[in-house]
Every structure is written in structure tokens, then in C-alpha cells.
Amino acid sequence: MKRMQAYPFQLLPKNKHLSHINASLGANRFVWNKLLSMNLYRLEQKMPLMWYQEMAWMIAFWKQSEDYGFLNQAPSQSLQQTAKALDRAFRDAFDERQANKRLPQFKRLNNRKAGIKYPQHITLDPGNAVIKIPKLGWVKYRCSRQVEGKIKNVTMSRKHGEYILSIQTEREVEEVIHESKTAVGIDLGVVNFATLSDGVVIAPKNSFKSLSEKLAKAQRQLKTKVKFSNNWKKQKRRIQQVHKKITHVRKDFLHQTSNTISKNHAMIVMEDLKICNMSK
């Protein structure tokens, strides 16, 4: 069987790379927002929507114009991938099989989900911990593990002031047969994180509560700084580090919990609930 797996790494770009990366992120964000606004206008006017082929033609047209010539700074394939992602988002929004249907949203400047996708022309050199990216060249990354399989695509994003590289690979593996023969049902809750049908109760890990005082203090200190000054930027980075720690603690708890449950049970059944609605 084929297995698709993503390997996340921290990218370590030099100063000469940062301007290109930020320009590419901005170009992809611009293309998404511009195409989205055009499609929303077409919806209001009850006109046919643009799909990928027309979007790709629009991107090529913009790159030749004077007003939008800055799009040439970003790799063409990444802009095309942005158009494909928007195409899928609109198709999902009008798919009757989707439970939670909604139109795509505009991307803000500091959108944590913003990224650049490269589907080809990627060269990885794990021995020297460098990766060759189109229009960027060789860039160092924190090689924390071995990448297995054939590289299918690479996504680069910016989170908490750091640049993250996600390498998706495909490889053939033997079909896994679970050692356990048991099944378990999981009831998600608000007071308790989860209650299993075999009687096990999993307490929540409130990472935000334990760091809320530190975050509040850092945010109060930010208000005393002159906006966009060097001290303001340093304090902003401190706040990002607190948010980063909260995110990592939460992810670690979820990974450890899901790993323990999946190793001990061959079948897992869950309700499709919205915890945020229950909390309200």
C-alpha cells in the first residue's frame, strides 16, 4: 500500500532569502484575495464562477501587466497551486456532501495558515541539511529526522515568526495489521477532555491557562512601547514565543493521547460534535 507522510522542519533562511520569501507569501496572498473577491462579485451578480483554468489565465495576464508585475517575484507553480486551492475551496462550498459548507475567506497579512506550495523542482540534500527551492536556491533547514519516500511537494509557511518547511512524500509500505482486537467509543466533553467507553477518563490539558498570566504581562508591556519601534518588535516576538509554547503544549498533549488510544484499540468510534458550540 502507498503511504503519504509529511515531514515538518524548521527552515533557517539567511537575510538574503527573507525578502524573497516574504514577497512570495505576499504574492500568493494577493492572488488568493484578488481571485476570491472576483468570484464573490460574480456570485452577487449571479454570474458563472471562475474555476482553475480561468484563474490560471488571469494570473498569467496579471504578471504581464505593470500594476501587478510584482507577481513575477513568486514562482509560477506556487501561484498556480494557490488558484487550485481556491478552486477546491469553492467546490467544497457547493458540495452537498459536505456537512459544514461555507465560502472561502480572505487571508490577512499575518494569517497563520498562509503558505507557499511547490509541487516540483525540489532537491533535498539531508547530508548538508539544505534544500533547493525554486527562485530561492539552497536554504538550510533543521534536519531533525530522515525523510523517507519520494518527495511529492513542499509547503513553506510562516508561523510565530519562524519559517516552517513541510515535505510530503509517498512510499510503498506493507499493510499494517493491528495487534489489538478491541474497539472503543470516545465521548468528547468540556469538563473532561474525553471519556472512553471502557471507563477511562482523560483530563484536559489547559495549556493556555498555565501561561495566561505570562501572556497577559507581555501584552501589557507591548502597550507601553512605541508602535513599530525596535522595542515594540522585540516585545512582539516575545508574545509570539508564548503563543508558540501554548500551541506546542497543546499539540503534544493531543499527539500523546491519540497515540495511546490508537495503539491500544483497533477500532475507534467518535461523535461528530462541535466542542466550541457546547462550550457556549
XYZ file of C-alpha atoms in Angstrom:
280
model
C 0.000 0.000 0.000
C 1.051 3.595 -0.618
C 1.630 5.874 2.340
C 1.605 9.665 2.186
C 3.548 11.307 5.008
C 4.523 14.892 5.820
C 7.851 15.781 7.457
C 7.861 19.243 9.095
C 11.174 21.041 9.604
C 12.227 24.499 10.682
C 13.667 26.467 7.783
C 16.776 28.554 8.510
C 16.839 31.229 5.796
C 19.525 33.898 5.601
C 18.753 37.596 5.328
C 19.097 37.445 1.539
C 16.323 34.826 1.434
C 13.862 36.626 3.713
C 12.865 39.370 1.266
C 12.086 36.807 -1.440
C 10.137 34.541 0.957
C 8.037 37.433 2.294
C 7.450 38.726 -1.253
C 6.306 35.255 -2.356
C 3.980 34.942 0.640
C 2.535 38.367 -0.183
C 2.096 37.486 -3.871
C 0.244 34.255 -3.035
C -1.951 36.090 -0.531
C -2.711 38.781 -3.129
C -3.669 36.184 -5.771
C -5.980 34.377 -3.326
C -7.727 37.585 -2.183
C -7.982 39.046 -5.692
C -9.471 35.903 -7.236
C -11.761 35.437 -4.231
C -13.125 38.993 -4.485
C -13.791 38.497 -8.213
C -15.677 35.273 -7.576
C -17.700 36.793 -4.723
C -18.660 39.666 -7.043
C -19.770 37.117 -9.638
C -21.891 35.388 -7.016
C -23.600 38.683 -6.120
C -24.271 39.387 -9.798
C -25.427 35.773 -10.373
C -22.698 35.227 -12.941
C -20.766 31.957 -13.575
C -17.837 31.449 -11.214
C -14.204 31.353 -12.281
C -12.566 27.943 -11.990
C -8.928 26.940 -12.155
C -8.353 27.297 -15.903
C -9.676 30.852 -15.971
C -7.853 31.679 -12.716
C -4.551 30.487 -14.188
C -5.145 32.655 -17.272
C -5.829 35.673 -15.043
C -2.592 35.112 -13.113
C -0.573 34.963 -16.354
C -2.301 38.153 -17.536
C -1.571 39.993 -14.274
C 2.113 39.027 -14.380
C 2.459 40.777 -17.752
C 0.825 43.995 -16.548
C 2.578 46.973 -14.962
C 0.314 47.142 -11.906
C 0.755 43.504 -10.904
C 4.251 42.829 -12.209
C 5.424 42.101 -8.642
C 3.823 38.664 -9.009
C 6.853 37.643 -11.050
C 8.854 37.530 -7.808
C 6.938 34.395 -6.781
C 7.351 31.026 -8.557
C 4.624 30.445 -11.152
C 3.878 26.977 -9.798
C 3.151 28.336 -6.306
C 0.662 30.875 -7.694
C -0.999 28.106 -9.697
C -1.253 25.977 -6.559
C -2.967 28.898 -4.801
C -5.510 29.042 -7.639
C -6.069 25.284 -7.368
C -6.613 25.576 -3.616
C -9.206 28.314 -4.154
C -10.876 26.189 -6.834
C -11.171 23.288 -4.363
C -12.464 25.623 -1.647
C -15.305 26.838 -3.878
C -16.144 23.297 -4.997
C -16.294 22.174 -1.354
C -18.514 25.152 -0.508
C -21.113 23.995 -3.033
C -20.699 20.245 -2.449
C -23.908 18.810 -0.986
C -21.949 16.016 0.698
C -20.023 18.499 2.854
C -21.509 18.848 6.350
C -20.120 22.309 7.166
C -20.285 24.265 3.942
C -19.005 27.849 3.803
C -17.426 30.157 1.264
C -13.640 30.721 1.295
C -12.365 33.545 3.493
C -9.930 36.365 2.744
C -6.360 35.921 4.003
C -4.968 38.563 6.323
C -1.370 39.747 6.445
C -0.489 37.586 9.466
C -2.658 34.626 8.530
C -1.215 31.575 10.320
C -2.429 29.291 7.524
C -0.699 31.208 4.732
C 1.884 29.205 2.832
C 3.657 28.598 -0.461
C 3.319 25.204 -2.130
C 5.975 23.868 -4.517
C 4.806 20.736 -6.397
C 8.065 20.077 -8.278
C 11.719 21.053 -8.897
C 12.709 20.358 -5.282
C 16.152 18.952 -4.416
C 16.906 17.724 -0.905
C 20.415 17.268 0.489
C 19.960 15.844 4.015
C 23.709 15.269 4.430
C 24.356 19.016 4.365
C 20.900 19.869 5.790
C 19.980 22.058 2.798
C 17.086 22.118 0.340
C 16.914 23.716 -3.116
C 13.709 25.689 -3.667
C 12.674 27.335 -6.980
C 13.754 31.007 -7.241
C 15.271 30.755 -3.757
C 18.220 28.405 -4.221
C 19.826 26.356 -1.457
C 18.484 27.063 2.026
C 19.483 25.424 5.299
C 16.902 23.630 7.433
C 16.976 21.919 10.823
C 17.349 18.289 9.776
C 15.850 16.532 12.809
C 14.888 13.261 11.096
C 15.388 11.236 7.929
C 12.949 11.797 5.065
C 11.644 8.537 3.586
C 9.993 8.103 0.193
C 9.673 10.146 -2.978
C 9.089 13.876 -2.495
C 5.696 14.867 -3.945
C 5.521 18.513 -2.864
C 6.889 21.017 -0.352
C 4.952 23.692 1.541
C 6.660 26.651 3.188
C 4.797 28.741 5.770
C 5.461 31.363 8.445
C 4.246 30.681 11.994
C 5.080 32.535 15.221
C 7.873 34.431 13.478
C 9.528 31.227 12.206
C 9.541 29.599 8.780
C 8.290 26.025 8.610
C 9.030 23.579 5.807
C 6.660 20.632 5.293
C 7.900 17.916 2.917
C 5.224 15.474 1.734
C 6.459 12.100 0.492
C 4.987 8.928 -0.941
C 6.341 5.428 -0.413
C 5.286 1.790 -0.556
C 4.797 0.094 2.830
C 3.419 -3.235 3.941
C -0.188 -3.247 5.064
C -0.277 -2.867 8.826
C -2.311 -5.360 10.860
C -3.254 -4.019 14.288
C -2.180 -6.172 17.219
C -5.277 -5.322 19.249
C -8.760 -6.689 18.534
C -10.772 -4.281 20.704
C -12.987 -1.341 19.773
C -13.654 1.782 21.826
C -16.043 4.723 21.666
C -14.964 8.246 22.611
C -17.260 10.919 24.038
C -15.668 14.378 23.869
C -16.668 16.812 26.580
C -15.992 20.188 28.139
C -15.174 19.352 31.781
C -13.271 16.199 30.792
C -11.383 16.143 27.514
C -12.691 12.674 26.615
C -14.459 9.711 28.186
C -13.861 6.266 26.693
C -16.470 3.539 26.592
C -14.196 1.276 28.654
C -14.418 3.741 31.569
C -11.158 5.640 31.049
C -11.481 9.401 31.622
C -8.901 11.764 30.077
C -8.475 15.078 31.873
C -7.946 18.205 29.743
C -4.567 19.875 29.314
C -5.258 23.584 29.609
C -2.037 24.955 28.139
C -3.479 28.459 27.820
C -4.471 28.689 31.484
C -0.971 27.843 32.718
C 0.626 30.526 30.513
C -2.173 33.100 30.541
C -0.507 35.314 33.183
C 2.780 35.363 31.261
C 0.938 36.197 28.042
C -1.130 38.950 29.681
C 2.005 40.536 31.179
C 3.767 40.501 27.809
C 0.747 42.065 26.109
C 0.552 44.820 28.747
C 4.229 45.606 28.184
C 3.578 45.860 24.440
C 1.101 48.704 25.015
C 3.841 50.830 26.588
C 6.087 50.584 23.503
C 6.064 52.953 20.549
C 4.347 51.121 17.719
C 6.728 49.638 15.102
C 9.826 50.705 17.112
C 12.633 48.195 17.737
C 11.467 47.616 21.322
C 7.906 47.105 20.080
C 9.130 44.482 17.574
C 11.168 42.689 20.256
C 8.143 42.567 22.578
C 6.015 41.336 19.698
C 8.426 38.442 19.197
C 8.232 37.604 22.920
C 4.449 37.368 22.646
C 4.817 35.127 19.599
C 7.081 32.822 21.593
C 4.438 32.468 24.332
C 1.778 31.654 21.725
C 4.187 29.165 20.168
C 4.699 27.404 23.506
C 0.943 27.221 24.102
C 0.469 25.672 20.655
C 3.273 23.135 21.146
C 1.994 22.033 24.576
C -1.499 21.559 23.143
C -0.222 19.607 20.125
C 1.998 17.408 22.293
C -0.963 16.522 24.526
C -3.153 15.667 21.517
C -0.441 13.550 19.860
C 0.336 11.599 23.027
C -3.353 10.990 23.772
C -4.247 9.901 20.234
C -1.129 7.716 20.046
C -2.011 5.897 23.270
C -5.623 5.280 22.217
C -4.756 4.144 18.679
C -2.101 1.696 19.905
C -4.468 0.011 22.371
C -7.576 -0.248 20.156
C -8.067 -1.462 16.591
C -11.324 0.472 16.026
C -12.231 3.917 17.355
C -15.711 5.472 17.113
C -16.380 9.162 17.784
C -19.300 11.560 17.616
C -19.170 14.449 15.170
C -19.582 17.254 17.706
C -18.668 20.939 17.824
C -16.974 21.448 21.195
C -16.947 25.236 20.772
C -20.748 25.235 20.471
C -21.022 23.039 23.571
C -18.793 25.459 25.480
C -21.077 28.367 24.620
